[in-house]
Amino acid sequence: MCTSLRISVIFCCVSLFLNLTCDTQKEVKGARIVSLSPAMTEILFSLGAGDRLVGVTTFCDYPEQAKSIAKVGDFSHPSIERIVGLRPEMVIVNLPEQMRITRELEKLRIKIFTSSPRSLDEIFAEILALGKELDLNKQADSLVTYMKGHLQPVKTKHRKKVYVEISPKPIITVGANTFLNDLIDRAGGVNIFGDLNKDYPVVSQEAVIVRDPDLIIALHPETVTGRTGWQKINAIKNGRVYTGLNQDHLMRPGPRLVQGFEALAKVIND
Amino acid sequence: MTKTFLLILIFLLAVAAAILIGPTRLDPDILQLRLSRVILGIFAGGILAFCGCLLQGLFGNPLVEPYTLGSASGAALGASVGILVFGAISPLLAFAGSLGVGFFVYTVARIEGGLLRDRLILAGVVLSFLCSSLVMIVMVIGGRELYEILYLLMGYLGIIINATNRIMIAALIFVSMIIVAFLYRYHRELDIISQGTETAAGLGIDIQKFSLIIFFSAALLVGLTVSIVGAIGFVGLIIPHVSKLIYGPKHRYNLAASFMLGATFLLLADTLSRVITVYELPVGVVTSLVGVPFFLYLYRK
């Protein structure tokens, strides 16, 4: 009798303790998040929910606090075991780049929040959706309002032809369905490859020369001047090649697009 | 004589096509661009086919080429490590890869007084696989360099030529042409060796030394080519066969014809790769797409 009583008392205590811990976890929705998207990591910090992140990628280097969070691999090759080991309530993935890992997470019935913004509007929609998911509607609203307010279209009469080079070898640029295309448009420019229906197409040197951009923005460290055959391009003739823009401000669909946009608008309307 | 005349005519036509056909109208700037592309095409196509012809003659095996001997894959591995570590293709690493794999294959196949030909190809193919998986590891580690390595693996002539790489590319082409000229002088020895190693030894040719020279010069040439335009497949395998169908077994004609035909074939493939889509395709995709059916057709005839 005595032992069984003791066991039942212990059992009650344990279950009570379990209940309590469960209750405290229920207070915060999505208290354990793994973000495989550097932009989403930034957004979470902006929403004041950076402390809910238990895992990020090695590419998640902003803000400073993100660097001290456990790493689950890089952007292209996150480790499924490391993610599962962190017992996340939600994993934020980037599509289409992280399709493979997303399928595996789905098999394990782990909750997934997907991010694949192809326009500024989609970025705003994703922030609002994330806010809803995490009970942070107010913060999400104000972040979107802040971003919209700072990404107002610049009015110009002469829209400059802009060529953005993401990689020189092979030449990768920005196509129509991208937030960068939107940013160029709002900053008062025209993307010379805005007619190509592919996000980040590989194009030829000839195509760049024929489309004759007024300015070239290189989002990589290599030089653009001195290339064979490029000398008659307007941008090269007029010395309007910009290599110093912060790549992360322009390539990450997060809050720092505001800074990227301001820099972009400045060089386009210089 | 008429054959040679036709060969030159087709080559010139290919050059003209490569210069004139394109998505845009020709003007001096575009001409400059296409000319540099033509030069790269002649260089790469010619050298790969030349090496294929050389190695097929030396080892008397129709499957031998820079790919099956592993030197192309070795060079690609070296070049991708260069991309990962230095952010650019390093010719020295490409040679190192090509020569390193060449050396390993050679050691495996070497026996007392000669080379075991079957073992040579087996070792080459096996090492090719090894290099491919190592390249995959480099791609996984790299992430952002993935595209560049992908184009390196398939070969691409549309590279940007700028002030920093112009002189280096010119120098590499110059050096490789000297090596080609040097190797061409051995056409007679190749004729004898492809008849059989015993006859060759009887005629006083030091086969061991000769194989060593040819083998490593070819590996060096492949390393040079890969470091500039990437590992373009298929040219080195099929072109020597086409040349043999036209000229017979004599290496004096075969080596030269392989060079010409290789250049012609690559120029045509590159022209196609520029006009099929709005986007730029790696030329290696086209060489296989066009080359395989053409080759099968030739062999059925």
XYZ file of C-alpha atoms in Angstrom:
571
model
C 0.000 0.000 0.000
C 2.648 2.337 1.118
C 4.710 2.038 -2.033
C 1.752 2.388 -4.346
C 0.682 5.535 -2.529
C 4.140 6.940 -2.822
C 4.184 6.143 -6.539
C 0.860 7.812 -7.109
C 2.003 10.890 -5.217
C 5.131 11.079 -7.312
C 3.053 10.563 -10.446
C 0.728 13.407 -9.460
C 3.655 15.693 -8.806
C 5.239 14.869 -12.148
C 2.027 15.385 -14.074
C 1.382 18.650 -12.263
C 4.899 19.792 -13.122
C 4.427 18.767 -16.738
C 1.161 20.641 -16.867
C 2.761 23.733 -15.469
C 5.614 23.691 -17.968
C 3.187 23.092 -20.792
C 1.093 26.013 -19.639
C 4.039 28.384 -19.588
C 4.946 27.304 -23.114
C 1.418 27.815 -24.333
C 1.534 31.450 -23.311
C 3.872 32.266 -26.180
C 2.897 31.061 -29.628
C 5.848 29.629 -31.521
C 8.320 29.923 -28.688
C 10.904 27.772 -30.416
C 11.547 28.873 -33.970
C 14.252 27.785 -36.403
C 14.762 30.246 -39.255
C 16.492 29.070 -42.414
C 16.040 32.478 -43.997
C 18.438 35.332 -43.176
C 15.735 37.861 -44.124
C 13.163 36.211 -41.890
C 15.672 36.177 -39.036
C 15.981 39.944 -39.426
C 12.212 40.321 -39.583
C 11.757 38.295 -36.391
C 14.205 40.539 -34.564
C 12.374 43.615 -35.886
C 9.130 42.206 -34.537
C 10.821 41.888 -31.158
C 10.708 38.104 -31.311
C 14.406 37.423 -31.760
C 14.495 35.588 -28.438
C 12.165 32.929 -29.825
C 14.801 31.843 -32.323
C 16.561 28.668 -31.264
C 18.294 27.968 -34.549
C 19.433 29.910 -37.623
C 21.743 29.446 -40.635
C 25.348 30.559 -40.868
C 24.124 33.215 -43.324
C 21.992 34.815 -40.584
C 24.517 37.449 -39.513
C 22.238 40.369 -38.730
C 21.459 41.724 -36.202
C 24.508 41.022 -34.054
C 22.525 38.831 -31.617
C 21.665 36.433 -34.462
C 25.293 35.344 -34.633
C 25.156 33.764 -31.173
C 22.125 31.569 -31.950
C 22.753 27.871 -32.669
C 23.580 27.227 -36.336
C 21.852 24.450 -38.278
C 23.948 24.703 -41.455
C 24.155 27.213 -44.268
C 21.377 28.599 -46.438
C 21.641 25.917 -49.107
C 22.447 22.928 -46.916
C 20.791 23.053 -43.515
C 21.073 19.864 -41.492
C 17.785 18.149 -40.791
C 19.192 16.456 -37.694
C 20.358 19.705 -36.157
C 16.962 21.269 -36.826
C 15.034 18.376 -35.298
C 17.464 18.280 -32.365
C 16.414 21.812 -31.426
C 12.780 20.595 -31.058
C 11.334 23.587 -32.953
C 7.643 24.431 -32.909
C 8.022 26.105 -36.241
C 10.632 26.192 -38.997
C 10.794 29.087 -41.444
C 11.968 27.949 -44.874
C 12.810 29.637 -48.138
C 11.286 28.282 -51.307
C 12.181 27.136 -53.890
C 15.770 26.936 -52.604
C 14.964 24.769 -49.588
C 12.451 22.438 -51.205
C 14.265 19.262 -50.226
C 14.536 20.036 -46.528
C 10.957 21.323 -46.480
C 9.676 17.951 -47.696
C 11.643 16.180 -45.000
C 10.302 18.503 -42.320
C 6.786 17.913 -43.591
C 7.277 14.177 -43.259
C 8.228 14.723 -39.624
C 5.056 16.799 -39.126
C 7.006 19.857 -38.090
C 5.158 23.101 -38.601
C 6.511 25.101 -41.510
C 6.262 28.752 -42.439
C 7.308 29.305 -46.035
C 8.878 32.431 -47.425
C 9.289 33.020 -51.153
C 8.626 36.682 -51.846
C 8.734 37.625 -55.526
C 7.594 41.215 -55.062
C 7.538 43.926 -52.407
C 3.838 43.307 -51.820
C 4.551 39.671 -51.141
C 7.200 40.661 -48.601
C 4.632 42.802 -46.766
C 2.078 39.992 -46.909
C 4.577 37.532 -45.472
C 5.454 39.834 -42.585
C 1.757 40.227 -41.748
C 1.202 36.480 -42.000
C 4.138 35.821 -39.700
C 2.795 38.390 -37.242
C -0.550 36.614 -37.242
C 1.105 33.267 -36.729
C 3.047 34.498 -33.718
C 0.381 36.756 -32.176
C 2.428 39.802 -33.054
C -0.098 41.539 -35.293
C 0.559 45.017 -33.964
C 4.320 44.793 -34.379
C 3.931 43.338 -37.887
C 1.535 46.124 -38.857
C 3.907 48.809 -37.733
C 6.893 47.174 -39.476
C 4.963 47.023 -42.753
C 3.805 50.622 -42.334
C 7.407 51.691 -41.702
C 8.664 49.835 -44.782
C 5.876 51.054 -47.050
C 6.446 54.586 -45.869
C 10.105 54.448 -46.767
C 9.702 52.616 -50.063
C 7.605 55.293 -51.754
C 8.061 55.510 -55.549
C 10.424 58.253 -56.641
C 8.927 60.535 -59.290
C 11.213 61.190 -62.249
C 10.667 62.260 -65.815
C 13.582 60.364 -67.311
C 13.674 56.852 -66.067
C 17.248 55.545 -66.211
C 17.945 52.112 -67.655
C 19.445 50.037 -64.862
C 21.464 46.833 -65.131
C 21.991 44.868 -61.937
C 24.708 42.217 -62.029
C 24.475 39.607 -59.293
C 27.327 37.448 -60.558
C 29.830 37.996 -63.399
C 30.585 34.347 -64.166
C 28.192 33.380 -65.562
C 26.396 36.699 -65.820
C 23.352 36.533 -63.587
C 20.946 39.450 -63.423
C 17.476 40.254 -62.126
C 14.323 39.329 -64.030
C 10.714 40.444 -63.829
C 9.264 38.620 -60.861
C 11.607 39.810 -58.166
C 11.422 42.329 -55.365
C 14.630 43.839 -56.726
C 12.814 44.591 -59.969
C 10.136 46.359 -57.882
C 12.792 48.280 -55.976
C 14.457 49.491 -59.194
C 11.068 50.559 -60.498
C 10.168 52.455 -57.323
C 13.605 54.071 -57.188
C 12.899 55.683 -60.568
C 14.730 53.296 -62.862
C 13.877 50.635 -65.422
C 15.403 47.197 -65.112
C 16.861 46.384 -68.565
C 16.002 42.731 -68.038
C 12.588 43.447 -66.540
C 11.016 41.759 -69.563
C 12.576 38.365 -68.838
C 10.109 36.110 -67.104
C 12.649 34.351 -64.949
C 13.676 35.439 -61.463
C 17.432 35.452 -61.805
C 18.329 34.687 -65.444
C 21.762 33.918 -66.858
C 22.239 36.348 -69.760
C 24.907 37.010 -72.364
C 27.310 39.912 -72.590
C 25.747 40.784 -75.932
C 22.334 41.170 -74.346
C 23.736 43.665 -71.828
C 25.538 45.648 -74.540
C 22.489 45.838 -76.777
C 20.204 46.906 -73.946
C 22.726 49.662 -73.223
C 22.098 50.508 -69.539
C 22.560 54.049 -68.189
C 23.935 52.664 -64.995
C 25.387 49.392 -63.814
C 25.016 48.164 -60.264
C 27.284 45.247 -59.410
C 26.264 43.245 -56.364
C 29.548 41.324 -56.245
C 33.126 42.345 -55.517
C 34.593 41.963 -59.029
C 35.411 44.870 -61.328
C 33.114 45.845 -64.181
C 35.261 48.372 -66.010
C 37.779 47.328 -68.658
C 35.708 44.515 -70.131
C 36.178 43.693 -73.816
C 33.228 44.914 -75.876
C 31.580 46.873 -73.053
C 33.251 50.206 -73.730
C 30.389 51.847 -75.638
C 27.771 51.106 -73.004
C 26.369 54.406 -71.723
C 27.025 53.523 -68.104
C 30.675 52.699 -68.790
C 31.238 55.798 -70.955
C 29.783 58.038 -68.271
C 31.512 56.237 -65.442
C 28.236 55.232 -63.843
C 29.223 51.855 -62.472
C 28.371 51.319 -58.827
C 30.032 48.532 -56.919
C 29.866 49.807 -53.366
C 26.207 49.151 -52.582
C 25.550 46.839 -49.650
C 24.462 43.505 -51.097
C 22.596 42.407 -47.988
C 20.505 45.584 -48.035
C 19.331 44.780 -51.562
C 19.295 40.990 -51.724
C 17.535 40.202 -48.443
C 13.792 40.705 -48.467
C 13.729 42.144 -44.943
C 13.556 45.448 -43.062
C 16.936 46.644 -44.312
C 15.530 46.915 -47.855
C 14.720 50.441 -46.719
C 18.425 51.295 -46.535
C 19.034 49.433 -49.794
C 16.254 51.360 -51.485
C 17.600 54.698 -50.299
C 21.064 53.893 -51.641
C 19.564 52.660 -54.912
C 17.397 55.760 -55.369
C 20.423 57.924 -54.680
C 22.619 56.325 -57.372
C 19.806 56.119 -59.923
C 18.813 59.766 -59.577
C 22.338 61.054 -59.114
C 43.416 17.465 -101.416
C 39.721 18.133 -101.943
C 39.094 16.763 -98.442
C 41.467 19.277 -96.933
C 39.973 22.051 -98.988
C 36.496 21.120 -97.796
C 37.683 20.926 -94.197
C 39.109 24.428 -94.362
C 35.966 25.692 -96.062
C 33.730 24.245 -93.337
C 36.010 25.707 -90.688
C 35.802 29.154 -92.265
C 32.043 28.829 -92.542
C 31.875 27.965 -88.839
C 33.970 31.025 -87.999
C 31.715 33.200 -90.150
C 28.621 31.729 -88.517
C 30.041 32.288 -85.046
C 30.698 35.924 -85.896
C 27.583 36.738 -87.897
C 24.839 34.717 -86.221
C 23.622 35.981 -82.907
C 20.690 37.479 -81.127
C 21.814 41.017 -81.947
C 23.016 43.096 -84.868
C 26.741 43.195 -85.432
C 28.609 46.373 -84.523
C 32.270 46.931 -83.623
C 31.724 46.151 -79.933
C 29.737 43.018 -80.547
C 32.337 42.007 -83.132
C 35.070 42.339 -80.523
C 33.078 40.162 -78.177
C 32.332 37.496 -80.753
C 35.921 37.468 -81.995
C 37.220 36.734 -78.521
C 34.628 33.999 -78.287
C 35.759 32.564 -81.618
C 39.367 32.541 -80.455
C 38.397 30.718 -77.268
C 36.314 28.270 -79.298
C 39.131 27.440 -81.726
C 41.563 27.104 -78.859
C 39.412 24.870 -76.661
C 37.785 22.755 -79.373
C 41.061 22.310 -81.210
C 43.076 21.360 -78.164
C 40.536 18.940 -76.705
C 40.188 17.085 -80.019
C 43.952 17.179 -80.572
C 44.555 15.645 -77.144
C 41.894 13.017 -77.794
C 43.562 12.053 -81.055
C 46.981 11.966 -79.425
C 45.880 9.754 -76.551
C 43.789 7.429 -78.707
C 46.805 6.915 -80.929
C 49.190 6.407 -78.041
C 47.080 3.883 -76.176
C 45.411 2.304 -79.201
C 42.043 2.546 -77.557
C 39.034 4.334 -79.048
C 37.652 5.279 -75.623
C 40.642 7.205 -74.395
C 40.188 10.956 -74.095
C 40.818 13.712 -71.550
C 37.619 12.715 -69.723
C 38.108 8.980 -69.535
C 41.690 9.434 -68.387
C 40.479 11.608 -65.542
C 42.565 14.670 -66.368
C 39.542 16.827 -67.310
C 37.805 15.958 -64.048
C 41.017 16.516 -62.126
C 41.395 19.951 -63.696
C 37.765 20.759 -62.920
C 38.333 19.758 -59.312
C 41.421 21.948 -59.069
C 39.602 24.857 -60.683
C 36.587 24.570 -58.375
C 38.828 24.483 -55.323
C 40.332 27.687 -56.727
C 36.878 29.229 -57.015
C 36.100 28.284 -53.436
C 39.382 29.448 -51.929
C 40.374 32.428 -54.079
C 37.025 33.357 -55.594
C 38.409 32.817 -59.089
C 39.599 29.981 -61.291
C 43.267 29.481 -60.678
C 45.129 27.978 -63.649
C 47.821 26.595 -61.376
C 45.303 24.611 -59.340
C 43.693 23.338 -62.554
C 47.081 22.073 -63.796
C 47.777 20.596 -60.415
C 44.475 18.713 -60.509
C 44.984 17.539 -64.060
C 48.592 16.476 -63.547
C 47.873 14.971 -60.133
C 45.156 12.705 -61.490
C 47.327 11.963 -64.535
C 50.189 10.930 -62.296
C 47.975 8.679 -60.191
C 46.411 6.990 -63.220
C 49.846 6.539 -64.740
C 51.241 4.951 -61.600
C 48.327 2.537 -61.360
C 48.635 1.463 -64.994
C 52.416 1.229 -65.080
C 54.059 -2.148 -65.272
C 57.535 -3.346 -66.061
C 58.360 -2.049 -69.540
C 55.091 -0.336 -70.419
C 51.538 0.608 -69.541
C 48.531 -1.637 -69.113
C 45.968 0.023 -71.350
C 42.857 -1.470 -69.792
C 44.039 -0.535 -66.354
C 44.748 2.973 -67.565
C 41.163 3.603 -68.605
C 39.738 1.855 -65.578
C 41.891 3.961 -63.264
C 40.973 7.090 -65.226
C 37.248 6.457 -65.043
C 37.411 5.563 -61.354
C 39.384 8.696 -60.559
C 36.905 10.727 -62.606
C 34.163 9.551 -60.291
C 36.261 10.414 -57.280
C 36.912 13.911 -58.632
C 33.205 14.390 -59.367
C 32.273 13.630 -55.785
C 35.001 15.923 -54.518
C 33.644 18.682 -56.769
C 30.216 18.029 -55.265
C 31.698 18.537 -51.797
C 33.217 21.819 -52.956
C 29.799 22.851 -54.298
C 28.130 21.962 -51.010
C 30.691 23.888 -48.983
C 30.603 26.829 -51.365
C 26.901 27.433 -51.810
C 27.142 30.826 -53.422
C 29.787 29.701 -55.924
C 27.515 26.908 -57.126
C 26.587 28.549 -60.419
C 30.132 29.321 -61.355
C 31.206 25.731 -60.691
C 28.222 24.421 -62.643
C 29.263 26.418 -65.702
C 32.838 25.306 -65.176
C 31.749 21.663 -65.244
C 29.791 22.087 -68.465
C 32.158 24.510 -70.169
C 31.315 28.027 -71.242
C 32.850 30.295 -73.882
C 30.993 33.502 -73.029
C 33.318 34.469 -70.213
C 33.946 38.126 -69.507
C 37.346 39.226 -70.686
C 38.657 42.224 -68.815
C 41.865 44.038 -68.094
C 42.890 41.576 -65.399
C 42.443 38.290 -67.222
C 43.142 39.386 -70.819
C 46.908 39.008 -70.658
C 46.731 35.771 -68.714
C 44.361 34.173 -71.224
C 46.522 35.300 -74.162
C 49.603 33.881 -72.471
C 47.910 30.556 -71.706
C 46.726 30.220 -75.305
C 50.214 31.055 -76.576
C 51.861 28.477 -74.318
C 49.382 25.784 -75.261
C 49.922 26.428 -78.976
C 53.639 25.915 -78.471
C 52.937 22.612 -76.715
C 50.618 21.585 -79.563
C 53.312 22.345 -82.130
C 55.852 20.432 -80.061
C 53.591 17.372 -79.814
C 52.652 17.448 -83.487
C 56.261 16.644 -84.348
C 55.754 13.157 -82.908
C 53.185 12.077 -85.493
C 55.477 9.467 -87.023
C 56.238 7.814 -83.693
C 52.520 7.745 -82.952
C 51.874 5.960 -86.241
C 54.394 3.292 -85.311
C 53.155 2.871 -81.745
C 49.538 2.538 -82.790
C 50.679 -0.408 -84.959
C 51.791 -2.160 -81.806
C 54.250 -1.480 -79.024
C 56.527 -4.370 -79.926
C 57.202 -3.080 -83.415
C 57.823 0.333 -81.943
C 60.280 -1.025 -79.405
C 61.962 -2.958 -82.184
C 62.390 0.267 -84.129
C 64.165 1.812 -81.199
C 61.451 3.997 -79.702
C 61.667 4.354 -75.937
C 57.988 3.710 -75.305
C 58.123 4.402 -71.591
C 59.647 7.824 -72.078
C 57.514 8.627 -75.086
C 54.243 7.717 -73.331
C 55.290 9.801 -70.360
C 55.892 12.886 -72.510
C 52.640 12.582 -74.465
C 50.556 11.672 -71.462
C 51.673 14.545 -69.281
C 51.766 17.137 -72.071
C 48.162 16.231 -72.853
C 47.252 16.515 -69.166
C 48.891 19.936 -69.072
C 47.001 21.068 -72.186
C 43.706 19.892 -70.725
C 44.478 21.700 -67.469
C 45.154 24.891 -69.455
C 41.920 24.586 -71.393
C 39.750 23.802 -68.387
C 41.205 26.724 -66.453
C 39.921 29.096 -69.135
C 36.665 27.695 -70.524
C 35.805 24.812 -68.204
C 35.507 21.104 -68.875
C 33.808 20.798 -72.252
C 32.938 17.186 -72.826
C 32.563 15.029 -75.891
C 34.814 16.956 -78.302
C 37.897 14.970 -77.323
C 36.100 11.660 -77.737
C 34.220 11.939 -81.018
C 36.229 14.332 -83.153
C 39.271 12.030 -83.521
C 36.917 9.297 -84.724
C 35.382 11.584 -87.314
C 38.846 12.581 -88.432
C 39.881 8.927 -88.726
C 36.814 8.235 -90.857
C 37.940 10.954 -93.243
C 41.712 10.568 -93.263
C 42.459 7.030 -92.165
C 45.062 6.141 -89.539
C 47.957 8.504 -90.411
C 48.591 10.864 -87.504
C 50.206 13.462 -89.666
C 46.769 14.266 -91.065
C 44.720 13.066 -88.144
C 46.223 15.348 -85.538
C 45.837 18.423 -87.730
C 42.360 17.455 -88.882
C 41.270 16.729 -85.315
C 42.348 20.202 -84.293
C 40.465 21.809 -87.193
C 37.348 19.682 -86.767
C 37.324 20.165 -83.010
C 37.486 23.923 -83.472
C 34.759 23.824 -86.125
C 32.492 21.647 -84.009
C 32.859 23.774 -80.892
C 32.261 27.007 -82.813
C 29.059 25.604 -84.300
C 27.928 24.280 -80.915
C 28.621 27.647 -79.308
C 26.717 29.493 -82.019
C 23.778 27.189 -81.361
C 24.036 27.710 -77.600
C 23.756 31.452 -78.146
C 20.660 31.381 -80.306
C 18.548 28.498 -78.923
C 17.313 30.502 -75.936
C 17.408 34.069 -74.686
C 19.481 32.761 -71.816
C 23.050 31.613 -72.098
C 23.493 27.846 -72.149
C 26.780 26.200 -71.195
C 28.322 25.021 -74.471
C 28.946 21.524 -73.079
C 25.204 20.943 -73.047
C 25.039 21.564 -76.776
C 28.150 19.544 -77.677
C 26.531 16.445 -76.181
C 23.035 17.200 -77.482
C 24.251 17.633 -81.060
C 27.296 15.404 -80.901
C 25.720 12.149 -79.733
C 23.160 11.740 -82.552
C 25.690 12.893 -85.139
C 28.256 10.416 -83.910
C 25.793 7.530 -83.829
C 24.709 8.372 -87.369
C 28.302 8.398 -88.589
C 29.025 5.055 -87.010
C 25.927 3.378 -88.384
C 26.919 4.376 -91.899
